[in-house]
Coordinates of C-alpha atoms in Angstrom, one line a residue:
M1397 CA 165.9 -136.4 -16.4
S1398 CA 166.4 -138.9 -13.6
D1399 CA 165.3 -142.5 -13.9
T1400 CA 162.5 -142.0 -11.3
R1401 CA 161.2 -138.8 -13.0
S1402 CA 161.2 -140.6 -16.3
R1403 CA 159.2 -143.5 -14.8
I1404 CA 156.6 -141.1 -13.4
Y1405 CA 156.3 -139.2 -16.7
R1406 CA 155.9 -142.5 -18.7
H1407 CA 153.3 -143.7 -16.3
I1408 CA 151.3 -140.4 -16.6
E1409 CA 151.7 -140.5 -20.4
S1410 CA 150.3 -144.1 -20.5
H1411 CA 147.7 -143.5 -17.8
P1412 CA 146.3 -140.0 -18.5
G1413 CA 144.3 -138.7 -15.5
V1414 CA 146.0 -141.0 -13.0
H1415 CA 145.5 -139.6 -9.5
F1416 CA 148.2 -139.1 -6.9
R1417 CA 147.6 -142.1 -4.7
E1418 CA 147.3 -144.4 -7.7
L1419 CA 150.5 -143.0 -9.1
T1420 CA 152.4 -143.7 -5.8
R1421 CA 151.0 -147.2 -5.6
A1422 CA 151.6 -148.2 -9.2
L1423 CA 155.2 -147.1 -9.1
D1424 CA 155.8 -148.2 -5.5
L1425 CA 157.3 -144.8 -4.6
A1426 CA 157.0 -142.7 -1.4
T1427 CA 154.6 -139.8 -1.6
G1428 CA 157.3 -137.3 -0.9
Q1429 CA 159.4 -138.7 -3.6
V1430 CA 156.5 -138.5 -6.1
Q1431 CA 155.7 -134.9 -5.0
Y1432 CA 159.4 -133.9 -5.5
H1433 CA 159.6 -135.2 -9.0
L1434 CA 156.1 -134.0 -10.1
A1435 CA 157.1 -130.4 -9.0
R1436 CA 160.0 -130.6 -11.5
L1437 CA 158.1 -132.1 -14.4
D1438 CA 157.2 -129.1 -16.5
R1439 CA 155.5 -131.2 -19.2
V1440 CA 152.9 -132.5 -16.6
H1441 CA 149.6 -130.7 -15.8
S1442 CA 147.6 -131.3 -12.7
E1443 CA 143.8 -130.9 -12.5
S1444 CA 141.8 -131.1 -9.2
V1445 CA 138.3 -132.5 -9.8
N1446 CA 136.0 -133.1 -6.9
G1447 CA 138.8 -133.4 -4.3
R1448 CA 141.2 -135.6 -6.3
T1449 CA 144.3 -134.3 -8.2
H1450 CA 144.8 -136.0 -11.6
Y1451 CA 147.9 -135.7 -13.7
Y1452 CA 148.3 -135.4 -17.5
T1453 CA 150.9 -134.7 -20.1
S1454 CA 150.7 -131.4 -21.8
S1455 CA 148.9 -132.9 -24.8
F1456 CA 145.5 -132.6 -23.2
D1457 CA 143.5 -129.4 -23.0
P1458 CA 141.5 -128.4 -19.9
W1459 CA 138.2 -129.8 -21.2
E1460 CA 139.9 -133.2 -22.0
R1461 CA 141.6 -133.2 -18.6
H1462 CA 138.2 -132.8 -16.8
A1463 CA 136.5 -135.3 -19.0
I1464 CA 139.3 -137.9 -18.3
A1465 CA 139.0 -137.2 -14.6
F1466 CA 135.3 -138.1 -14.7
L1467 CA 136.0 -141.1 -16.9
R1468 CA 138.3 -142.4 -14.2
R1469 CA 135.4 -142.5 -11.7
E1470 CA 133.2 -145.6 -11.9
T1471 CA 129.7 -144.0 -11.5
A1472 CA 130.5 -141.0 -13.7
R1473 CA 132.0 -143.2 -16.3
D1474 CA 128.8 -145.4 -16.2
V1475 CA 126.7 -142.3 -16.8
L1476 CA 128.9 -141.3 -19.8
V1477 CA 128.9 -144.7 -21.3
M1478 CA 125.2 -144.9 -21.1
L1479 CA 124.9 -141.5 -22.9
I1480 CA 127.4 -142.7 -25.5
E1481 CA 125.1 -145.8 -26.1
C1482 CA 121.8 -143.9 -26.0
E1483 CA 122.9 -140.5 -27.3
A1484 CA 120.3 -138.9 -24.9
A1485 CA 118.3 -140.1 -21.9
R1486 CA 116.1 -138.7 -19.2
P1487 CA 117.7 -138.6 -15.7
S1488 CA 115.2 -141.2 -14.3
E1489 CA 116.1 -143.6 -17.1
V1490 CA 119.8 -143.2 -16.4
A1491 CA 119.3 -143.7 -12.6
D1492 CA 117.2 -146.8 -13.2
H1493 CA 119.5 -148.3 -15.7
L1494 CA 122.5 -147.8 -13.5
D1495 CA 120.5 -148.8 -10.3
I1496 CA 121.6 -145.7 -8.5
A1497 CA 119.7 -143.2 -6.4
R1498 CA 118.5 -140.1 -8.3
S1499 CA 120.5 -138.0 -5.7
T1500 CA 123.6 -139.9 -6.5
L1501 CA 123.1 -139.3 -10.2
E1502 CA 122.5 -135.6 -9.6
H1503 CA 125.8 -135.4 -7.6
H1504 CA 127.7 -136.8 -10.5
L1505 CA 125.8 -134.7 -13.0
S1506 CA 126.6 -131.5 -11.2
G1507 CA 130.3 -131.8 -12.1
L1508 CA 129.6 -133.2 -15.5
V1509 CA 127.3 -130.3 -16.4
E1510 CA 129.6 -127.7 -14.7
H1511 CA 132.5 -128.8 -16.9
D1512 CA 130.4 -128.9 -20.1
I1513 CA 130.8 -132.7 -20.5
V1514 CA 127.0 -133.3 -20.2
E1515 CA 124.2 -131.0 -21.0
K1516 CA 120.7 -130.9 -19.6
R1517 CA 118.3 -130.1 -22.4
R1518 CA 114.9 -128.8 -21.3
S1519 CA 111.9 -129.2 -23.6
E1520 CA 108.2 -129.1 -22.6
G1521 CA 109.0 -129.5 -18.9
R1522 CA 111.2 -132.5 -19.5
V1523 CA 114.9 -132.8 -19.0
T1524 CA 117.1 -134.9 -21.3
L1525 CA 120.8 -135.6 -20.7
A1526 CA 123.2 -135.7 -23.7
L1527 CA 127.0 -135.5 -24.2
C1528 CA 128.3 -132.1 -25.2
R1529 CA 131.2 -133.6 -27.3
P1530 CA 130.2 -137.3 -27.9
D1531 CA 133.0 -138.2 -30.4
L1532 CA 135.8 -136.8 -28.2
T1533 CA 134.3 -138.4 -25.2
V1534 CA 134.5 -141.8 -26.9
E1535 CA 138.1 -141.1 -27.9
L1536 CA 139.0 -140.2 -24.3
L1537 CA 137.2 -143.3 -23.0
A1538 CA 139.5 -145.4 -25.1
A1539 CA 142.5 -143.6 -23.6
V1540 CA 141.3 -144.3 -20.1
D1541 CA 140.0 -147.8 -20.8
P1542 CA 141.3 -149.3 -24.0
K1543 CA 138.9 -152.2 -23.9
A1544 CA 135.8 -149.9 -23.6
P1545 CA 135.3 -149.3 -27.4
D1546 CA 135.4 -153.1 -28.0
R1547 CA 132.7 -153.6 -25.3
L1548 CA 130.5 -150.9 -26.8
S1549 CA 130.9 -152.4 -30.2
D1550 CA 130.0 -155.8 -28.9
R1551 CA 126.9 -154.3 -27.2
F1552 CA 125.9 -152.6 -30.4
T1553 CA 126.3 -155.8 -32.4
R1554 CA 124.2 -157.8 -29.9
L1555 CA 121.5 -155.0 -30.1
L1556 CA 121.5 -155.2 -33.9
D1557 CA 121.3 -159.0 -33.8
R1558 CA 118.3 -158.9 -31.4
L1559 CA 116.6 -156.3 -33.7
F1560 CA 117.1 -158.5 -36.8
E1561 CA 116.0 -161.6 -35.0
S1562 CA 112.7 -160.1 -33.8
G1563 CA 112.0 -158.5 -37.2

């Protein structure tokens, strides 16, 4: 394998779900050069999600590839992190907490629901959002953003501290 091809593979391996433009920028390579080598890397899978092509090593299954693609997008990641923290929430609570329009939330939810990352539970005329695979989503978040579990742990600790202080 050429040195350039090895660099591309190592970058994809250490940054699962990297999208094409980010890959060319990070490695300071021409787009044609990256395209050429990606076409010859049989251990790399591509996944197109909402108009962006993301790259992965063969260690990720299709569900994981889709989940990682959404975790690489700021608003979708914020929705997923909130659902990790709350386990379940109504759409209006998510939109209010993230300070986004309900239409923006619904745009992101359409892909998250379509790919079985988030489910909409309906009960008594109310919709509640929840992660389909919460444990795996947390693991994948750590692969995309290694500092995220520490931040979630810190938030949880602060929450517990506040509960004990008020009790």
